[in-house]
Short mmCIF file of C-alpha atoms in Angstrom, two decimals:
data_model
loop_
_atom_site.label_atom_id
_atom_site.label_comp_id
_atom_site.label_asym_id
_atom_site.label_seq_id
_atom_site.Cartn_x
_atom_site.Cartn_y
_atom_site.Cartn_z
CA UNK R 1 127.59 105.60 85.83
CA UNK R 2 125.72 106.35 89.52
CA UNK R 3 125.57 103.07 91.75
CA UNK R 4 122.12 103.60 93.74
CA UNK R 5 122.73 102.12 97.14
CA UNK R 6 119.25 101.22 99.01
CA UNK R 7 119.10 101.19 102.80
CA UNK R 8 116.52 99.20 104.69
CA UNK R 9 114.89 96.06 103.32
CA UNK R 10 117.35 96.11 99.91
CA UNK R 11 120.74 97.53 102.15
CA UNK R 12 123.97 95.49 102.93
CA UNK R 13 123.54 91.56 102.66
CA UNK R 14 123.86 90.15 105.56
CA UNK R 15 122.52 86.38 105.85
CA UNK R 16 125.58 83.37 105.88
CA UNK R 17 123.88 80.36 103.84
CA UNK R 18 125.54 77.46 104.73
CA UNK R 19 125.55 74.50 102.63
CA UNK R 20 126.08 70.84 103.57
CA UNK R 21 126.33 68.70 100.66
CA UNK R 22 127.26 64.93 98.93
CA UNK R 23 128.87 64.87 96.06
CA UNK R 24 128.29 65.37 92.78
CA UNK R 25 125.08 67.90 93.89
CA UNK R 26 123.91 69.89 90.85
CA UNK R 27 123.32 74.05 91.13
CA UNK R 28 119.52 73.30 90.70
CA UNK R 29 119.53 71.57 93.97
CA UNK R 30 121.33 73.66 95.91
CA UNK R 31 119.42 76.52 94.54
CA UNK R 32 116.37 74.97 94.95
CA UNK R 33 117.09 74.59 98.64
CA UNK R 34 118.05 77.82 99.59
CA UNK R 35 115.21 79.29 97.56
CA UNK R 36 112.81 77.63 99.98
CA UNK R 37 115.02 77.77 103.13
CA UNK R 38 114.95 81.76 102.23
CA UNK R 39 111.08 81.75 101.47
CA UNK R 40 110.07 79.72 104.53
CA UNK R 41 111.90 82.33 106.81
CA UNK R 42 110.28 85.08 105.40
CA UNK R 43 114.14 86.33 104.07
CA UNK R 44 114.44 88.32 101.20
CA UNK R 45 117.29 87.08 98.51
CA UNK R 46 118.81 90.35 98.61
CA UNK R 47 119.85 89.89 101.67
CA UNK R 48 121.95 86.90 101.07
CA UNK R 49 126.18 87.79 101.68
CA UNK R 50 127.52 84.38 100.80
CA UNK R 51 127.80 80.26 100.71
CA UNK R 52 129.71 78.53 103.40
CA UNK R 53 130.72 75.12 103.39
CA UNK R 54 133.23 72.69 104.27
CA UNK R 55 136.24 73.65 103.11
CA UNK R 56 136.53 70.23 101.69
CA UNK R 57 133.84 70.72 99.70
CA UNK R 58 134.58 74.52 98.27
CA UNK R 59 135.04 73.19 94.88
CA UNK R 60 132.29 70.90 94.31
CA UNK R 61 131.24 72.43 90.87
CA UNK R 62 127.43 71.94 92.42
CA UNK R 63 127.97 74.37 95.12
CA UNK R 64 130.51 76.73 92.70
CA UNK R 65 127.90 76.92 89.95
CA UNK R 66 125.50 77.35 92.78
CA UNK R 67 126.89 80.52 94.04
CA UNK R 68 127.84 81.89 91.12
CA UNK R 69 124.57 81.86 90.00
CA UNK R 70 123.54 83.66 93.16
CA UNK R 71 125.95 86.52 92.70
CA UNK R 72 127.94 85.72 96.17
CA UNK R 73 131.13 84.07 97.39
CA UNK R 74 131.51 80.64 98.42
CA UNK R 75 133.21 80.53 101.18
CA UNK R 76 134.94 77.03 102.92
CA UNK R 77 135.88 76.43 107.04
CA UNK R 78 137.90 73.64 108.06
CA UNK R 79 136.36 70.59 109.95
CA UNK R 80 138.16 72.39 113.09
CA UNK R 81 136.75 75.89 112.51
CA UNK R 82 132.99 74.27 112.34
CA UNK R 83 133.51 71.80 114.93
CA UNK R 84 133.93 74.78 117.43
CA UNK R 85 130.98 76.62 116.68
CA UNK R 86 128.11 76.08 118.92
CA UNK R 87 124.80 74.29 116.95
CA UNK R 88 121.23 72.98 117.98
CA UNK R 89 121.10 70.02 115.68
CA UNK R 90 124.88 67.91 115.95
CA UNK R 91 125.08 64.99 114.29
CA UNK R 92 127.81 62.10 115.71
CA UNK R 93 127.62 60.59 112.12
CA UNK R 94 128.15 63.93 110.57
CA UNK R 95 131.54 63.93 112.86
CA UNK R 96 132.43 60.37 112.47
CA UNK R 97 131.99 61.13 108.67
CA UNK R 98 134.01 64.93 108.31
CA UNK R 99 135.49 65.88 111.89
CA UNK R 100 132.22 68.05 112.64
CA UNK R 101 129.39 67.61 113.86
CA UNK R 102 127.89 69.87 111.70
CA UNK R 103 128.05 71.52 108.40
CA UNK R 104 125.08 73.71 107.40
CA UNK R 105 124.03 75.33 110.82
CA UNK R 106 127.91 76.12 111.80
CA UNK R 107 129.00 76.91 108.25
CA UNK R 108 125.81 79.67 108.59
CA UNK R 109 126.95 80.58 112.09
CA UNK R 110 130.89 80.74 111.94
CA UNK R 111 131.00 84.04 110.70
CA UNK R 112 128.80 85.11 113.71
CA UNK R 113 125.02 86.34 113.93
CA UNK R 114 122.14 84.33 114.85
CA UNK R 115 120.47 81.24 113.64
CA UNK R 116 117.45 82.27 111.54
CA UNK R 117 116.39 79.13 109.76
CA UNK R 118 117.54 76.06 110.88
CA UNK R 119 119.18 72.78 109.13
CA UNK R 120 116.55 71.44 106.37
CA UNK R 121 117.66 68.59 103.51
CA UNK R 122 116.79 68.60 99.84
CA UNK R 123 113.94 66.10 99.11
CA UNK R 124 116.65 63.90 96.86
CA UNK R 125 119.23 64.04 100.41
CA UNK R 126 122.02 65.37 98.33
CA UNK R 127 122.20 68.63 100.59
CA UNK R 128 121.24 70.73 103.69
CA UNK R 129 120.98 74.43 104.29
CA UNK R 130 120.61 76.47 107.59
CA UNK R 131 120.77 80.42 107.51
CA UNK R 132 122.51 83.17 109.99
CA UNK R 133 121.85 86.65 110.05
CA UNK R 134 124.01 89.54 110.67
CA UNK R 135 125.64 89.81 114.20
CA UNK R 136 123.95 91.82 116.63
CA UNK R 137 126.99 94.46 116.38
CA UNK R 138 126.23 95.47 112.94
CA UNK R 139 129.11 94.12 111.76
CA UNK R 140 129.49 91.46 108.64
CA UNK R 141 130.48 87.64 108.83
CA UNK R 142 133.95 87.34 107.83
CA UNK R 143 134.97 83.60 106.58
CA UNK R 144 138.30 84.76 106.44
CA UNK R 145 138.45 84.48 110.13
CA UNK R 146 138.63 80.58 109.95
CA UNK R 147 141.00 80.17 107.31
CA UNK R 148 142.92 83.75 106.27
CA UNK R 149 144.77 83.12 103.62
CA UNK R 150 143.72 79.96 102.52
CA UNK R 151 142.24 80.11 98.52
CA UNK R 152 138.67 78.74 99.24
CA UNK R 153 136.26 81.59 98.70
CA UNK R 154 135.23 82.13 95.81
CA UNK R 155 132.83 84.92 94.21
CA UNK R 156 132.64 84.19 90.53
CA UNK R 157 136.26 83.64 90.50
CA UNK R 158 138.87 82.27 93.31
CA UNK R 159 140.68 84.64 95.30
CA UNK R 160 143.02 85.82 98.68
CA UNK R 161 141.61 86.38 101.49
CA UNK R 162 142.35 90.30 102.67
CA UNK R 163 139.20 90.43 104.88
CA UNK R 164 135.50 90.16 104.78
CA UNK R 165 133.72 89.43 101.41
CA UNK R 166 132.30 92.76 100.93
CA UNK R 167 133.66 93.53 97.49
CA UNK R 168 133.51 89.82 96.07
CA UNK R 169 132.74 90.57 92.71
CA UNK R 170 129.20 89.42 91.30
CA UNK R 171 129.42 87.37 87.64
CA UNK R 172 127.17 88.76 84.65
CA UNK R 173 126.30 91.57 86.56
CA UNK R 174 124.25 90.00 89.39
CA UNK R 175 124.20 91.39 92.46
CA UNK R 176 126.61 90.88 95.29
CA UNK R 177 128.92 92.68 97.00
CA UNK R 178 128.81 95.39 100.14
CA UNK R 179 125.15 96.01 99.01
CA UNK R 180 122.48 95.75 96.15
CA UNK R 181 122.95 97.94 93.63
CA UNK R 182 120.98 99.00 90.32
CA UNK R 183 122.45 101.85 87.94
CA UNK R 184 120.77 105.19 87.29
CA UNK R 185 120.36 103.41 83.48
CA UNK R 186 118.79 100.17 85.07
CA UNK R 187 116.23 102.17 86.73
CA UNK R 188 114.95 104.48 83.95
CA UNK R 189 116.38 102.27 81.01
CA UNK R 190 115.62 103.24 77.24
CA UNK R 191 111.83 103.01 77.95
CA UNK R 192 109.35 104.52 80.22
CA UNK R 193 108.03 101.16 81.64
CA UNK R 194 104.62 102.96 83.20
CA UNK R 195 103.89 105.40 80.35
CA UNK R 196 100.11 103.97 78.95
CA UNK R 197 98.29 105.19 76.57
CA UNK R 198 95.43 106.79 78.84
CA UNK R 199 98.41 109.70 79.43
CA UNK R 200 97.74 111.05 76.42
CA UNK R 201 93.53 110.74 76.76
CA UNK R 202 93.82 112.55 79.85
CA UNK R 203 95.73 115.81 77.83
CA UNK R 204 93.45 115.36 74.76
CA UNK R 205 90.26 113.37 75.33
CA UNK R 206 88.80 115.74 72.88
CA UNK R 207 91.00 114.55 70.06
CA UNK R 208 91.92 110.90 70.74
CA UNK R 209 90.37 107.69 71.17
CA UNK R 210 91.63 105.35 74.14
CA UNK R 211 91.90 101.79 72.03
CA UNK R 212 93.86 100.52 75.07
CA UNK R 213 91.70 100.19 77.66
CA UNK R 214 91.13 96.74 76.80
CA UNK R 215 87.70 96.23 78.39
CA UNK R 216 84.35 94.44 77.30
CA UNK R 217 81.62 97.44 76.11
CA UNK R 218 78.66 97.57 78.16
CA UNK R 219 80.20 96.37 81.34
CA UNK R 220 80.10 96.38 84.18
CA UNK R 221 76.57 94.67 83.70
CA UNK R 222 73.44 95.52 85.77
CA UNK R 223 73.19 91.97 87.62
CA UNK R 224 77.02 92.63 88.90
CA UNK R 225 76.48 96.58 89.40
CA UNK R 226 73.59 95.54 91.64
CA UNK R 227 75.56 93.10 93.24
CA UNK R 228 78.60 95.43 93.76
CA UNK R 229 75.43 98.20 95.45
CA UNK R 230 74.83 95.51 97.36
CA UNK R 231 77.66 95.42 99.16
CA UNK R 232 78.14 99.38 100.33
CA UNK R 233 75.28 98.39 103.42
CA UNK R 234 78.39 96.48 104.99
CA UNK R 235 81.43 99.24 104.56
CA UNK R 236 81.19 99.74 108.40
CA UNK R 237 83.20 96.09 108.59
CA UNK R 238 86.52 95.55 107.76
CA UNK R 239 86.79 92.90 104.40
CA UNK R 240 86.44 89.48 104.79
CA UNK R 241 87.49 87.85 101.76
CA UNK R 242 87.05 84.42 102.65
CA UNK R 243 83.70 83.99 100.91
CA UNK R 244 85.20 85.54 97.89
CA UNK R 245 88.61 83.15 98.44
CA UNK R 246 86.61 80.18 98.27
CA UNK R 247 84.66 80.89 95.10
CA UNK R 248 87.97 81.50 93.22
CA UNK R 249 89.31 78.43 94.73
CA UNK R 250 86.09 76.04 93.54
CA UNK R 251 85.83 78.41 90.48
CA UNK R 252 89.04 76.40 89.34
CA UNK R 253 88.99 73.11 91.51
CA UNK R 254 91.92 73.58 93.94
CA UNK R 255 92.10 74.46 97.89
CA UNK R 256 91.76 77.57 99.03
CA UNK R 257 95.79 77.70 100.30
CA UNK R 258 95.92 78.20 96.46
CA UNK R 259 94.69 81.09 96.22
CA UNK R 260 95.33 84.94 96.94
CA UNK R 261 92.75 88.07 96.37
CA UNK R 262 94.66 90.54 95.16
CA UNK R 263 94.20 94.68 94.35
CA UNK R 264 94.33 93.63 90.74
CA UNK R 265 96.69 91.65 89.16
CA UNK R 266 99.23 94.51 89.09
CA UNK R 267 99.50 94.33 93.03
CA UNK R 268 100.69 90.88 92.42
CA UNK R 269 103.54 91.95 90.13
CA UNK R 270 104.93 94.03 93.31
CA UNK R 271 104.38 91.23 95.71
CA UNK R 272 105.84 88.50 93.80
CA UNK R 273 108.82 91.36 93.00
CA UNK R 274 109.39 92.47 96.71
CA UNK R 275 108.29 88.69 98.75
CA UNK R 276 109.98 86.21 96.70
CA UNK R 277 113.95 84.81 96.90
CA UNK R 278 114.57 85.80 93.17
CA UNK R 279 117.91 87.09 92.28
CA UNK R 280 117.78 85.95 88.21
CA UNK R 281 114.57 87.61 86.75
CA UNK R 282 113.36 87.16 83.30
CA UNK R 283 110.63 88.39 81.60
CA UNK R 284 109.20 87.21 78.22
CA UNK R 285 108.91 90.83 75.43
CA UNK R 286 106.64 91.90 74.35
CA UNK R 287 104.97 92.38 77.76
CA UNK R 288 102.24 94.63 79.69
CA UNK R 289 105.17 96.48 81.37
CA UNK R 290 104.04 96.89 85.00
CA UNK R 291 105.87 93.12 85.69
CA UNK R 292 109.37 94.34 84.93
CA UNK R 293 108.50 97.88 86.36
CA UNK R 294 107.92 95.96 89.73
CA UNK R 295 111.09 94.13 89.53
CA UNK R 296 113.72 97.07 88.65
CA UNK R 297 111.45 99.17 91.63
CA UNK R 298 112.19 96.21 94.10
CA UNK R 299 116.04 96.59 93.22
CA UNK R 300 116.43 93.47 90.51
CA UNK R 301 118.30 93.28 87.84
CA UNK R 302 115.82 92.02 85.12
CA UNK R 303 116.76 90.76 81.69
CA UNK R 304 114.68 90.16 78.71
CA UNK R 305 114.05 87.26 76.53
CA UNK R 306 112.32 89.50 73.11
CA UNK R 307 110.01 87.80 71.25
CA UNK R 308 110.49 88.34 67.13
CA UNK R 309 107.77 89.57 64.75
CA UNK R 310 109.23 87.07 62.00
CA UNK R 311 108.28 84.27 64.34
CA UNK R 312 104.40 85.01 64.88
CA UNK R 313 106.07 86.59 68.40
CA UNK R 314 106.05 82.79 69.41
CA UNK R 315 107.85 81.72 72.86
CA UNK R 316 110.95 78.75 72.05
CA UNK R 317 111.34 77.72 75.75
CA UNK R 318 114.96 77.56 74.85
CA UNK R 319 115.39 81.34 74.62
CA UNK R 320 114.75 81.73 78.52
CA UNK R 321 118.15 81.35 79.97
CA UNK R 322 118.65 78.04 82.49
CA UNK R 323 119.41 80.28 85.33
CA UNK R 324 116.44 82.66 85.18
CA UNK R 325 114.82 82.09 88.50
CA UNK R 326 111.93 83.72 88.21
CA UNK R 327 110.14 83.79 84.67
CA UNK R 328 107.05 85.84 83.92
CA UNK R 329 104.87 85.94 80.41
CA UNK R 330 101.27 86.55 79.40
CA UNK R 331 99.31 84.54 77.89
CA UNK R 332 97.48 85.44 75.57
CA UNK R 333 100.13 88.14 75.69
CA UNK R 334 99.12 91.87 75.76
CA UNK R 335 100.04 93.19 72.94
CA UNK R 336 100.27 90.94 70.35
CA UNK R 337 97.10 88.80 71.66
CA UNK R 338 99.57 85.09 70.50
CA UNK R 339 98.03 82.58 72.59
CA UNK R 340 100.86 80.16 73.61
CA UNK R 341 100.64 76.48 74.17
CA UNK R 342 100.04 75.60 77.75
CA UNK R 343 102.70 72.81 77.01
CA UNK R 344 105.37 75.27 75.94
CA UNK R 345 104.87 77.06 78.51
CA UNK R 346 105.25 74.09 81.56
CA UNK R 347 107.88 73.49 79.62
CA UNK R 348 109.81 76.39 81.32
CA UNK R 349 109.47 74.74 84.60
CA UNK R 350 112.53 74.39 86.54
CA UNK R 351 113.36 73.31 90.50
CA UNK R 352 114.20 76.68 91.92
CA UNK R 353 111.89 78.57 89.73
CA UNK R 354 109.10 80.75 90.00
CA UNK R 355 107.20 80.56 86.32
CA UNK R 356 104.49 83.74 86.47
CA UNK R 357 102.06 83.11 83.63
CA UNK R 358 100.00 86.57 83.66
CA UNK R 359 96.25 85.42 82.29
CA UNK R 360 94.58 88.45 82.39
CA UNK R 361 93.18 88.22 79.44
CA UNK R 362 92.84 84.11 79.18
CA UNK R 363 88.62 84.44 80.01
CA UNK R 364 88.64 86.25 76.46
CA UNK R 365 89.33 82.90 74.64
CA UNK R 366 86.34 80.84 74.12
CA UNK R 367 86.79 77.44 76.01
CA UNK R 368 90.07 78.65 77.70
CA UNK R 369 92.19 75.91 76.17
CA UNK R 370 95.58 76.80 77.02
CA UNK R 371 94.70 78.01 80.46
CA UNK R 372 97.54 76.87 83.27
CA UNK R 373 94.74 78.10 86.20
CA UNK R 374 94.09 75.60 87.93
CA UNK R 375 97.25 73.07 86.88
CA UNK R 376 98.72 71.72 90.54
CA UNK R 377 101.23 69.74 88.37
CA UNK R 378 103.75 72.17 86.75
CA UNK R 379 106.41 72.74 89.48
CA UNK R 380 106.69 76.64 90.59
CA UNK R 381 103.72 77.98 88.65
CA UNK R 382 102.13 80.96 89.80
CA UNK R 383 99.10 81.92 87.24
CA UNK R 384 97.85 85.32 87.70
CA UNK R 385 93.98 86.62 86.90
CA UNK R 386 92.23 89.32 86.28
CA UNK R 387 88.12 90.55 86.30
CA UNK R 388 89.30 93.96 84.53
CA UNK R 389 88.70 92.66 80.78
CA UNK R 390 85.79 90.85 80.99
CA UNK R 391 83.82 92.50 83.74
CA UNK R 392 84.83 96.21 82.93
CA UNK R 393 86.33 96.48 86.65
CA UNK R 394 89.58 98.11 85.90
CA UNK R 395 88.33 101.33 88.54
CA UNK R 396 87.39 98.61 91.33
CA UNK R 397 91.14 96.99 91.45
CA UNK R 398 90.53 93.25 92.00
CA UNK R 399 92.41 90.03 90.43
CA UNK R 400 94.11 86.65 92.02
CA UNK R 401 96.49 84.63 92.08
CA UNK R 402 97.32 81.12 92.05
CA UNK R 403 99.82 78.96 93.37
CA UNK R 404 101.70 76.82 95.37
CA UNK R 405 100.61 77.34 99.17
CA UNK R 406 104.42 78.39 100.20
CA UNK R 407 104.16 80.48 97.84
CA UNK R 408 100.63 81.96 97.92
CA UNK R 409 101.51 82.50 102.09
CA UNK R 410 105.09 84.43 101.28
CA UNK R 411 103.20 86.37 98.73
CA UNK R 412 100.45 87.40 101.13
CA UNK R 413 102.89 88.14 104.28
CA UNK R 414 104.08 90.97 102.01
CA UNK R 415 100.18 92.39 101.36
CA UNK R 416 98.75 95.59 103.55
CA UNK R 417 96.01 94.27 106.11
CA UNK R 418 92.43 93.93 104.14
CA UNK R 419 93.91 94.62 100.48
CA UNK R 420 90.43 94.22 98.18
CA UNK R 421 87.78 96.34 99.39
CA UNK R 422 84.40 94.62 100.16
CA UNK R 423 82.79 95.87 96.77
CA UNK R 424 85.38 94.13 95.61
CA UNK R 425 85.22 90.61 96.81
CA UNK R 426 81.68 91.55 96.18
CA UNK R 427 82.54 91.12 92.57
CA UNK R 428 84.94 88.36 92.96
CA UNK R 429 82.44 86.45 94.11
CA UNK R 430 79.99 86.87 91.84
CA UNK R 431 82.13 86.50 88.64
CA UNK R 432 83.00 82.90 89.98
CA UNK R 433 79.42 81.89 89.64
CA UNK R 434 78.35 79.19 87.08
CA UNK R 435 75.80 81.62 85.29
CA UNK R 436 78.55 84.31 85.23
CA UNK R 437 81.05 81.70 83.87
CA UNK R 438 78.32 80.88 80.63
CA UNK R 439 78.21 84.33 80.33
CA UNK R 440 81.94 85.49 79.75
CA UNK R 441 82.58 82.34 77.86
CA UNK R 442 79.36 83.64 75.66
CA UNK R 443 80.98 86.74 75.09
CA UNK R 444 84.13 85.56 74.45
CA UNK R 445 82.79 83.22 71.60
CA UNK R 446 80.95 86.74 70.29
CA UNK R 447 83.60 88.45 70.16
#
């Protein structure tokens, strides 16, 4: 078996986490926190070396299952160790309470580096987070520096300290360690995730029939050709998609912070794989296969929750492991077409998780009645959209997605400048218009 070690944005971890917390703090929260301490600095997951904490609190099962989950060691200073290290944000009742003035910001920074996102509390109070990167030397943060020899790091398991925590091993095959991995048989796997049907067209259009390009016949139609013409007079300008934005965003009654153009939903498969602080990917089988293709290319680990023929391929919420942190299924799912209950589908929510719902083909169901575009309620959702099906638009590359502003802003950090051409906002626009609503909802009753 070949390890695959990637340099540059997926290379050695090197961001401390450290972790203040009360007791009796659940994994969820802690996770939580850190996934939005890591998103709001712009820090990719794979990045992340280890925990810190009090040493007092190294075995709070919160923080254990916490890290664990996360694939790194927890590692604990004493009260001393901390209350050396220099910090912008002290707290006298944080000393009067543990013997330092700090927890999170010198737990991050006692293994050296610099401060990259400062102290921030869970909404419930039960814990803070701060995060350190690498110091400027190159070298890692060792915790063993603090309290060598002491058995309060833990990485999965408990064990001596003999040095930095660059071989901690990672439980159920997570990723952790000196640097993030992913096998030669991870990356190809038992399936070729980007082999489509219109391979074989291209070798043999004479012979075969593409039944998988999944569009609407006799589209694009002549009011949105005309409107797509339109736009060519104003190539000379670089794309504003702001016209286009809004239309999405009233097309589905939420702000515009909601919402992100994108070069077809498939660009936001790589942006949500390469921008987001996942580390526990799921997705739902059967699947278009571009979402897990993403993942694996961005250097996850992905595992698979399969659906079952004997069961109508219907989604029990209870087959998606608790720890996944980042969930994606379609809906109606390519292929089988099952349209799944919008309920069952909130239902996956969790704090700390991203829940992808991939609608691409959702405008092909009269009335939409399961649709999630548009929810603000259901914690973590991210619904995706595309005007391929519909429209017949699959050669102009345009789609959005919708979500939680955090999100929709960490998302489009990681996009090129000007992603959707102006023909394409073009189009954007115009399929958000009431008349072009009545229209693919007509269509989709036809059909």
């Amino acid at each position: 078996m070949t390890n695959l070690t990637f340099a540059g944005p997926f290379g050695p971890p090197d961001l401390t986490v450290g972790v203040g917390a009360r007791r009796g703090v659940t994994a969820d929260e802690v996770i939580a926190l850190v996934a939005d301490a890591l998103l709001d600095g712009g820090l990719r997951p794979a990045r992340v070396a280890r925990l810190a904490t009090l040493d007092a609190r190294a075995r709070e099962p919160g923080l254990v299952a916490a890290a664990a989950r996360l694939g790194v060691p927890l590692c604990g200073y004493t009260a001393e160790a901390l209350a050396a290290v220099e910090v912008p944000h002290a707290s006298e009742a944080v000393r009067a309470a543990v013997g330092t003035g700090s927890v999170a910001e010198a737990a991050a920074l006692a293994g050296g580096g610099v401060l990259l996102v400062g102290k921030r509390k869970a909404a419930a109070g039960t814990a803070t987070c701060a995060i350190a990167g690498a110091p400027a030397d190159g070298t890692s943060g060792d915790c063993s520096r603090a309290h060598r020899g002491q058995n309060v790091c833990t990485g999965g398991r408990q064990h001596e300290h003999a040095g930095p925590h660059a071989d901690a091993p990672s439980p159920q095959g997570t990723y952790g360690g000196s640097a993030v991995r992913r096998t030669a048989e991870q990356a190809v796997d038992a399936h070729d995730l980007r082999h489509h049907g219109d391979a074989e067209v291209l070798d043999l259009a004479d012979d075969l029939v593409d039944l998988a390009v999944n569009v609407r016949g006799g589209t694009p139609p002549a009011w949105l050709r005309d409107r797509i013409a339109a736009s060519l007079t104003g190539l000379a300008a670089y794309p504003d998609g702001r016209r286009a934005r809004a239309a999405v965003a009233a097309r589905h009654g939420v702000p515009v912070e909601r919402v992100l153009l994108t070069a077809g939903a498939a660009e936001a498969f790589v942006l949500l794989a390469r921008a987001l602080p996942v580390r526990r990917p799921v997705v739902v089988h059967p699947q278009f296969t571009e979402p897990e293709a993403a993942l694996r290319d961005a250097g996850h680990e992905v595992r698979r929750v399969l659906l079952r023929p004997e069961d109508g391929f219907r989604l029990d919420p209870d087959a998606v492991p608790d720890d996944a942190d980042l969930v994606v299924v379609g809906n109606p799912t390519n292929p089988t077409s099952v349209l799944h209950p919008a309920d069952t589908l909130a239902a996956l929510a969790r704090p700390g998780r991203v829940l992808v719902v991939d609608e691409a083909f959702m405008d092909a169901v009269p009335g939409e009645p399961e649709a999630l575009a548009g929810d603000v309620d259901v914690e973590g959702l991210v619904v995706l959209r595309s005007l391929t099906k519909t429209w017949g638009l699959a050669g102009l590359r345009v789609g959005y997605a919708l979500g939680e502003p955090r999100v929709i802003a960490a998302l489009e950090r990681a996009q090129p400048l000007w992603p959707v051409s102006t023909p394409a906002l073009a189009a954007a626009e115009a399929c958000m218009a009431p008349a072009a609503l009545a229209e693919a909802d007509a269509a989709a009753r036809a059909m």
